[in-house]
Short mmCIF file of C-alpha atoms and ligand atoms in Angstrom, two decimals:
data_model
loop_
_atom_site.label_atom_id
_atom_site.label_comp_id
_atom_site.label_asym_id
_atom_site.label_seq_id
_atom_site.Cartn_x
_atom_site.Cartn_y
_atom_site.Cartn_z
CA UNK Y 263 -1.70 -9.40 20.90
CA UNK Y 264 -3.33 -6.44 20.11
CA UNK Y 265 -2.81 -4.75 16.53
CA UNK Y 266 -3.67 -1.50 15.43
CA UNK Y 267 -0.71 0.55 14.02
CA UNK Y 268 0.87 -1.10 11.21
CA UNK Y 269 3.94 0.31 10.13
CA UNK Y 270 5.20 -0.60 6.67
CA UNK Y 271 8.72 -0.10 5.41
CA UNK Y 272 9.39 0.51 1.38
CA UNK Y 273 6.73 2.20 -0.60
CA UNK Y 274 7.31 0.58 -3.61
CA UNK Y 275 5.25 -2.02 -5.28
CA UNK Y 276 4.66 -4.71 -2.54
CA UNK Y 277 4.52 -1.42 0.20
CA UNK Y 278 1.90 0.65 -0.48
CA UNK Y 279 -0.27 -2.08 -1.74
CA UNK Y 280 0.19 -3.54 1.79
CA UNK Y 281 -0.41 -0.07 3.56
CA UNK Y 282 -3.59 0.48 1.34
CA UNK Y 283 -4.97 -2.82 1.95
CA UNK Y 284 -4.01 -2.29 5.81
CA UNK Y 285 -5.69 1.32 6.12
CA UNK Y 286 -8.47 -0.27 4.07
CA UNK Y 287 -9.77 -2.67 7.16
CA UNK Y 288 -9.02 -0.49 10.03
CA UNK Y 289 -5.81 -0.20 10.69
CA UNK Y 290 -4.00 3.08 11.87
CA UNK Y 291 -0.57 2.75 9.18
CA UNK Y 292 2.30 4.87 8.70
CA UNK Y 293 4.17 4.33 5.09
CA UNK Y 294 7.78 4.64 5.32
CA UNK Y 295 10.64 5.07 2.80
CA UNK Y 296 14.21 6.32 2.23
CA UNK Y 297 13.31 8.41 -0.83
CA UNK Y 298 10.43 10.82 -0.24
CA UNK Y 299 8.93 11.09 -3.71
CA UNK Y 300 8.49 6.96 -3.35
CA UNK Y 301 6.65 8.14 -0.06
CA UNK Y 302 4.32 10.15 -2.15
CA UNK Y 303 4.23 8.25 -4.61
CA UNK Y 304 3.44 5.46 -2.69
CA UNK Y 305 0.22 7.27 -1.01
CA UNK Y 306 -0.78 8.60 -4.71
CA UNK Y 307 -0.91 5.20 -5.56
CA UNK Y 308 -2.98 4.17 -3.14
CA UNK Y 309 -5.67 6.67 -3.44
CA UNK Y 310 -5.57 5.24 -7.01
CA UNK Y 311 -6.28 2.13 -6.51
CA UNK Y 312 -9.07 3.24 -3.55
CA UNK Y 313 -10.91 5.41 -6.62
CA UNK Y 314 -11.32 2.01 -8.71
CA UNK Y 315 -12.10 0.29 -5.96
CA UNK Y 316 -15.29 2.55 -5.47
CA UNK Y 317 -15.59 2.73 -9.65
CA UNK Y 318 -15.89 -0.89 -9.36
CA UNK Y 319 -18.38 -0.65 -6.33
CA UNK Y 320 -16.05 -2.66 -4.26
CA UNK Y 321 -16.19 0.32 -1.62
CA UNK Y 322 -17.93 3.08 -1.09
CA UNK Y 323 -16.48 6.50 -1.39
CA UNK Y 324 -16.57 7.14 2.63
CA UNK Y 325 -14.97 3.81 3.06
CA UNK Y 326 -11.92 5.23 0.84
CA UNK Y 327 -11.93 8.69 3.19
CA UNK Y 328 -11.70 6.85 6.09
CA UNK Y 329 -9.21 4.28 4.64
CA UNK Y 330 -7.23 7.69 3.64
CA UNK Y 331 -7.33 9.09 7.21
CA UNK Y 332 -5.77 5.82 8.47
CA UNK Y 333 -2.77 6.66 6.68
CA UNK Y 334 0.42 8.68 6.77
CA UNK Y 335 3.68 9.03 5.51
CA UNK Y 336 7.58 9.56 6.57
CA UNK Y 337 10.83 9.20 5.74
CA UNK Y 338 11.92 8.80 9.57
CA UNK Y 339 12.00 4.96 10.07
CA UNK Y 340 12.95 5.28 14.42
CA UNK Y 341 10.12 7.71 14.98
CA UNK Y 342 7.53 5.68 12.98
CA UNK Y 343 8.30 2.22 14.39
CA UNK Y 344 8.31 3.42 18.23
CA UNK Y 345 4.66 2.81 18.51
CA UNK Y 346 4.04 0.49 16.25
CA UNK Y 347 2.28 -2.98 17.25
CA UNK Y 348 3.61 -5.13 14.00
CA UNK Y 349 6.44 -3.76 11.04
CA UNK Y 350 6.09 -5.34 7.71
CA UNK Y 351 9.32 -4.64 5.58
CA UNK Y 352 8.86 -4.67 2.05
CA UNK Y 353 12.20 -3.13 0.51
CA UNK Y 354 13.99 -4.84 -2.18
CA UNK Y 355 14.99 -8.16 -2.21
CA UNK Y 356 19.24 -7.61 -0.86
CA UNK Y 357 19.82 -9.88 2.38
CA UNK Y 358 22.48 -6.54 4.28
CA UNK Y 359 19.97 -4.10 3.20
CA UNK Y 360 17.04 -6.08 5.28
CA UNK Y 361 19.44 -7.32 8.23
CA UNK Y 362 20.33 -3.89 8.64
CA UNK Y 363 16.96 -2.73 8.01
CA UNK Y 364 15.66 -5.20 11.18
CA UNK Y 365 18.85 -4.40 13.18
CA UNK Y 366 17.21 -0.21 13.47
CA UNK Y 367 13.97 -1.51 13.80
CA UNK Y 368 14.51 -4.16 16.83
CA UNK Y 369 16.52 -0.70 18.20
CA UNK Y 370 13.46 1.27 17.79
CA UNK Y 371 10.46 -0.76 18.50
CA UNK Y 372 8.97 -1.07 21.47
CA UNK Y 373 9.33 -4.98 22.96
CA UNK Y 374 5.88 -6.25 21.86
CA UNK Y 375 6.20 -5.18 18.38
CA UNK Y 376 5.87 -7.87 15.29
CA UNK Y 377 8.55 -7.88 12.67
CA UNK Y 378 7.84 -9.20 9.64
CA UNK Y 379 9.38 -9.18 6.31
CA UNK Y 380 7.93 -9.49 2.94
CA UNK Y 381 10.73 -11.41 1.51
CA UNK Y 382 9.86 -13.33 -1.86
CA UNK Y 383 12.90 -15.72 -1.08
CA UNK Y 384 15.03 -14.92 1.30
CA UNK Y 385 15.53 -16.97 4.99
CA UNK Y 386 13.38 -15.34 8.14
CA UNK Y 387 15.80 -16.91 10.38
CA UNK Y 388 18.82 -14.99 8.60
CA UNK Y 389 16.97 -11.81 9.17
CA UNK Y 390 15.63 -12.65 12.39
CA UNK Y 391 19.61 -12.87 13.87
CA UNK Y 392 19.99 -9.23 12.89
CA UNK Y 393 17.67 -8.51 15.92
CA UNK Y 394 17.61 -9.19 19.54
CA UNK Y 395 13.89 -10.57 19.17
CA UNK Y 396 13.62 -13.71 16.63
CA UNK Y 397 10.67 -15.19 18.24
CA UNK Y 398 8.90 -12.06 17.18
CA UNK Y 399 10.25 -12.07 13.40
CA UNK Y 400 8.58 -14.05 10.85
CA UNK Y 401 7.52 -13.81 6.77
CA UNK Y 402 4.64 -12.46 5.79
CA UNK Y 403 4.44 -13.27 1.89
CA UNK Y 404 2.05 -10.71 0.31
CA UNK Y 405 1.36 -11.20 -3.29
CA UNK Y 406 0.90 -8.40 -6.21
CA UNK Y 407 -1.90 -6.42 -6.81
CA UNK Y 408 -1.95 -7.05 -2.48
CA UNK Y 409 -5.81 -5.47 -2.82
CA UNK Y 410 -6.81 -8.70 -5.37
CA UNK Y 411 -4.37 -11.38 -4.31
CA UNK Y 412 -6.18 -13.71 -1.85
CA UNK Y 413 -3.24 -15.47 -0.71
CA UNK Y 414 -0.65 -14.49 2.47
CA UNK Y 415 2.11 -16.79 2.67
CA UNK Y 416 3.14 -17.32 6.43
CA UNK Y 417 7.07 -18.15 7.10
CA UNK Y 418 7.94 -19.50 10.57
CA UNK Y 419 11.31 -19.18 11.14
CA UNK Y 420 13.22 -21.17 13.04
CA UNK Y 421 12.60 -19.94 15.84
CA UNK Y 422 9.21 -18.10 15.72
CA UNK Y 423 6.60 -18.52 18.15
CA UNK Y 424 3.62 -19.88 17.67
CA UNK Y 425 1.63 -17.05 19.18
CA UNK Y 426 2.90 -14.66 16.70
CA UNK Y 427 2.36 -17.00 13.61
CA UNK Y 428 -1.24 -16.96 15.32
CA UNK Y 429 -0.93 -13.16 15.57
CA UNK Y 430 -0.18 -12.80 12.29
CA UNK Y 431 -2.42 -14.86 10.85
CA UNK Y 432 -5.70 -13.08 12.83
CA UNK Y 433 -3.94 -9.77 11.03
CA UNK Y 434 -4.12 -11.49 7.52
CA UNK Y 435 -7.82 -12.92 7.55
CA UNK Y 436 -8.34 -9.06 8.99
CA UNK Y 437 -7.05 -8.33 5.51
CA UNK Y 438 -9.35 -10.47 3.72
CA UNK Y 439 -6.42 -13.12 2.92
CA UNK Y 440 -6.40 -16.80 3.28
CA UNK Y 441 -3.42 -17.65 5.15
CA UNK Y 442 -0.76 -20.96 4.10
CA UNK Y 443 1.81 -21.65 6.37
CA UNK Y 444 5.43 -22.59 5.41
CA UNK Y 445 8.62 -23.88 7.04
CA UNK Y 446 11.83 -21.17 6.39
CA UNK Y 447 12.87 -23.41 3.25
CA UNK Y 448 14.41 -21.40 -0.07
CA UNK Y 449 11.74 -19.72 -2.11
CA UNK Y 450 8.91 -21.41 0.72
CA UNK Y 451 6.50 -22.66 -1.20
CA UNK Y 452 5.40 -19.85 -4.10
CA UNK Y 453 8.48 -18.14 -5.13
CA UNK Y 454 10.00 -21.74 -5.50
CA UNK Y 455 7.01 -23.32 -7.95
CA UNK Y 456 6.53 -19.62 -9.36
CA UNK Y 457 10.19 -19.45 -10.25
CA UNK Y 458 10.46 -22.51 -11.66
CA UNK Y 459 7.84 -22.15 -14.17
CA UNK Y 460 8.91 -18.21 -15.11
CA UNK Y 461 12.64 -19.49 -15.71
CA UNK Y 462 11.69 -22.40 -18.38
CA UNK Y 463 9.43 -19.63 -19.92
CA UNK Y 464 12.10 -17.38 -20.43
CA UNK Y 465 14.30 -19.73 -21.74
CA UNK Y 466 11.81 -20.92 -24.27
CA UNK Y 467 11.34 -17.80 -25.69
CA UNK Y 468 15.07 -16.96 -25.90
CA UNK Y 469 15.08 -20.15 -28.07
CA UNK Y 470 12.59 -18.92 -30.07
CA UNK Y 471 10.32 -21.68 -28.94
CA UNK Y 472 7.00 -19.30 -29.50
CA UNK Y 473 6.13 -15.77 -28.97
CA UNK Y 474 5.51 -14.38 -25.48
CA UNK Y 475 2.13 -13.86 -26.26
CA UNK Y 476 2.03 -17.66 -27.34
CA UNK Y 477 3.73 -19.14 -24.33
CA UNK Y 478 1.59 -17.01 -21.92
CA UNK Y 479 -1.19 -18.43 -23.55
CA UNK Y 480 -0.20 -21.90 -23.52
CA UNK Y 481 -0.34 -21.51 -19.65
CA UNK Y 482 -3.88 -19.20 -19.62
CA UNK Y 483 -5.72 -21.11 -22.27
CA UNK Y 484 -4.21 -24.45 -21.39
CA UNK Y 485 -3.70 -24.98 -17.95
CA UNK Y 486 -5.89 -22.44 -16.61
CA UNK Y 487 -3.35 -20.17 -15.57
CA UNK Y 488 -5.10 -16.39 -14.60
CA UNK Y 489 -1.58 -14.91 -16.04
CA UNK Y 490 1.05 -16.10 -18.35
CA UNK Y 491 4.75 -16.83 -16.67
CA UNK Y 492 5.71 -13.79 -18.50
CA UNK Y 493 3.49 -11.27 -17.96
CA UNK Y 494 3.66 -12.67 -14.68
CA UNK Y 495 7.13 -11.72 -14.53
CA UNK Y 496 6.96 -8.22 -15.86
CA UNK Y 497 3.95 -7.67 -13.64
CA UNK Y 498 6.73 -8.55 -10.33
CA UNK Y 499 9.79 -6.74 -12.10
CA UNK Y 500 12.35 -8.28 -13.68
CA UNK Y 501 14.91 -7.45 -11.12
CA UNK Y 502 13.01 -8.95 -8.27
CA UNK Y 503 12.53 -11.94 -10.40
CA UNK Y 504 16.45 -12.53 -10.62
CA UNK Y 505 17.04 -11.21 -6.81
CA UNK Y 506 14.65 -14.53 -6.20
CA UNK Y 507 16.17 -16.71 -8.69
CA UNK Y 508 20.03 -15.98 -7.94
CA UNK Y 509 19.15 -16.78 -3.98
CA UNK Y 510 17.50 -19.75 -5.37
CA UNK Y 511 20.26 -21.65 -7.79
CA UNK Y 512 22.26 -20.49 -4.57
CA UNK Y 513 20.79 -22.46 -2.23
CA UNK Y 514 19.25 -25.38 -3.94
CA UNK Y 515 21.52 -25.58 -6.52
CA UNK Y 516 20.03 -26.74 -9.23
CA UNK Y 517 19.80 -25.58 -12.89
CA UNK Y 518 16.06 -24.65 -12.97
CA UNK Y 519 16.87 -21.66 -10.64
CA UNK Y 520 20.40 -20.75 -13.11
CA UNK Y 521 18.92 -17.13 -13.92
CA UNK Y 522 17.95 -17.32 -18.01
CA UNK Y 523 20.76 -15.34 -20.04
CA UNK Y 524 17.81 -12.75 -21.42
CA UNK Y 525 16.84 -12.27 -17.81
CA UNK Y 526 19.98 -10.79 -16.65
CA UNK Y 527 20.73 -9.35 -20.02
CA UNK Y 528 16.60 -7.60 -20.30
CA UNK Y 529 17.68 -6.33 -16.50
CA UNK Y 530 21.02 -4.77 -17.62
CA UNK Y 531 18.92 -2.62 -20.18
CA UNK Y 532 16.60 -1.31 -17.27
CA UNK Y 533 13.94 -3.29 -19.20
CA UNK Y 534 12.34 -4.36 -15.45
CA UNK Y 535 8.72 -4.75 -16.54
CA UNK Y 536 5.41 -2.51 -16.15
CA UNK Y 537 7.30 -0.57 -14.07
CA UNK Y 538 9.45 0.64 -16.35
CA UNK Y 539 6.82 0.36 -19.19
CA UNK Y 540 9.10 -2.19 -21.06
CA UNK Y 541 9.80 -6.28 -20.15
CA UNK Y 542 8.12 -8.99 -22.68
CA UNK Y 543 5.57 -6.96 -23.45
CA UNK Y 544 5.46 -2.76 -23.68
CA UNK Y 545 3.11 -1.29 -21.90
CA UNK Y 546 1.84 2.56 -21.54
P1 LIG I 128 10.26 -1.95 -5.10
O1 LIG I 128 11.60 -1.80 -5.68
O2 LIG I 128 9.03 -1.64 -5.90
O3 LIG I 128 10.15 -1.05 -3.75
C1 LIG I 128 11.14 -1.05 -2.74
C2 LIG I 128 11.07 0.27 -1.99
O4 LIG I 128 11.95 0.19 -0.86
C3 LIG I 128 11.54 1.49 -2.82
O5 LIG I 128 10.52 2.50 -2.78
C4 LIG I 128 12.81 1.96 -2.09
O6 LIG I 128 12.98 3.38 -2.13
C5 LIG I 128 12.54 1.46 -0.67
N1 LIG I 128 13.74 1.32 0.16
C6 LIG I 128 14.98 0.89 -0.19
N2 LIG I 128 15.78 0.89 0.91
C7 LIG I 128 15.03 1.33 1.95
C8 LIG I 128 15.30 1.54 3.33
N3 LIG I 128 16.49 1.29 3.86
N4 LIG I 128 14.30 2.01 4.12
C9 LIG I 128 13.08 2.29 3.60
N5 LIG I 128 12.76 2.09 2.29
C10 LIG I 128 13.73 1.62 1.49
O7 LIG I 128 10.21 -3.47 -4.53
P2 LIG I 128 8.93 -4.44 -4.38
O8 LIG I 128 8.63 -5.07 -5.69
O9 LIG I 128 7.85 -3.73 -3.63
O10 LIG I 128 9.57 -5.59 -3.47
C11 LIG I 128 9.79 -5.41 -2.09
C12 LIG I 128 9.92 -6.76 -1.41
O11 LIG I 128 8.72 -7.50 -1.63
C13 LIG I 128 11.07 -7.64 -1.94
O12 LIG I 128 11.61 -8.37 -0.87
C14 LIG I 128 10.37 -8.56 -2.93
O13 LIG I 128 11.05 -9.76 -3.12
C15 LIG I 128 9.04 -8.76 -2.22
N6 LIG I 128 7.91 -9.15 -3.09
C16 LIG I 128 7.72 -8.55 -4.31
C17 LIG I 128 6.62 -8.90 -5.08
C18 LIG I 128 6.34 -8.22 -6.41
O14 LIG I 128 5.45 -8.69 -7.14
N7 LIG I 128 7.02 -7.15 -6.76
C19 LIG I 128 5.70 -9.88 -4.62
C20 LIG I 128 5.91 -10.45 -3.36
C21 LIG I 128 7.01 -10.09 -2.60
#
């Protein structure tokens, strides 16, 4: 299976960090979105994080031009994904809004093409029935910043084939990712761990149990975390965080996934994290 034009969908967060990294390596990529100022904002973003990249001497400043001319943008999702070789879908985390998503891709794509989805949480096989082409759907798990993260979660769905689970892993060593490979169980194997840890954090400090600052660092300085469960959490957003964690108590039930009270309540406020400058911590 040959790759070369990536095509991903939502330039949010998890999107253009995806289409960066993509562009970065080779790839020709086209970012899509509803919402046109996310589509600029998405590419402003990435020739952000391309200029640290060459302040930190991670790249060289022709490396970010030609990273640059590997990339477009476009609000019009049919044209974009008619010649693309692999989709990755990174919108927000609402099961209609991706089946629906998948449904006009599958419509649009040519036969060959990959679809993946970026899903923290959410079943591959569920979105894979929106389409006419579920061997050719499966997770691809990116994880944020997606230009420091090392890891790329792969989620075979149930009915997946191999071939593309070995397609798409060639694609994320291409990125410079080491690849794990899950089965489509809630949460696969990160969100479910990650989750788990963030929740009992949040309920401590709604207790009062310690600061934020103090339970972050009971985690950094005493397990050897790299990031506190908090900041961890206002790093991903606060309302992916309990997108993840309602589908989770959902399907497994139990009470470690019940979203905390000052989760839903912090959301309510529009307190989602960094990217709203205010979660458990305030930033600039
Ligand atoms: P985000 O809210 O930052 O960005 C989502 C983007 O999708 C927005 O720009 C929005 O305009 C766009 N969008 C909405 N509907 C669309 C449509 N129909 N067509 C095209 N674009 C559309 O979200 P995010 O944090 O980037 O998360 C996206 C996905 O990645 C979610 O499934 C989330 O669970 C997953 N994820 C997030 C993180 C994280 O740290 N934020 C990490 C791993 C996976």
């Amino acid at each position: 299976m040959d790759i070369q034009h990536i095509v991903v969908i939502g330039a949010g967060t998890m999107g253009h960090g995806i289409a960066g990294q993509a562009a970065r390596v080779g790839y020709t990529v086209t970012l899509v979105d509803v919402d046109n100022t996310r589509v600029i904002g998405g590419l402003d973003a990435i020739g952000r994080i391309y200029a640290k990249g060459v302040a930190r001497q991670k790249m060289t400043e022709a490396e970010a031009e030609q990273g640059r001319s590997r990339l477009k943008g476009s609000t019009n999702l049919g044209a974009a994904v008619a010649s693309a070789d692999l989709v990755i879908e990174a919108v927000p985390e609402h099961m209609e809004l991706k089946r629906s998503l998948f449904g006009q891709i599958d419509a649009a794509a040519p036969d060959h093409a990959i679809l993946a989805s970026n899903t923290s949480s959410l079943p591959i096989t569920e979105i894979a029935s929106a389409t006419t082409r579920a061997p050719r759907v499966l997770g691809m798990h990116f994880f944020n910043p997606v230009a420091v993260m090392p890891l790329l979660e792969l989620v075979r769905g149930e009915f997946t084939d191999p071939a593309v689970m070995a397609a798409a892993r060639a694609v994320g060593e291409r990125l410079g990712k080491t690849c794990i490979e899950v089965a489509d169980a809630p949460g696969f194997a990160t969100s479910r761990l990650g989750i788990a840890l963030g929740n009992e954090a949040m309920r401590m400090f709604e207790e009062g149990v310690a600061s934020a600052e103090d339970i972050d660092k009971a985690m950094t300085l005493g397990y050897r975390h790299p990031i506190g469960p908090l900041a961890l959490t206002d790093l991903v957003g606060l309302d992916v965080r309990l997108a993840i964690t309602e589908h989770l108590h959902r399907e497994i039930g139990s009470d470690t996934f019940r979203p905390p009270r000052i989760l839903k309540r912090m959301v309510r406020a529009g307190k989602l994290g960094r990217k709203t400058g205010q979660g458990f911590y305030t930033y600039d």
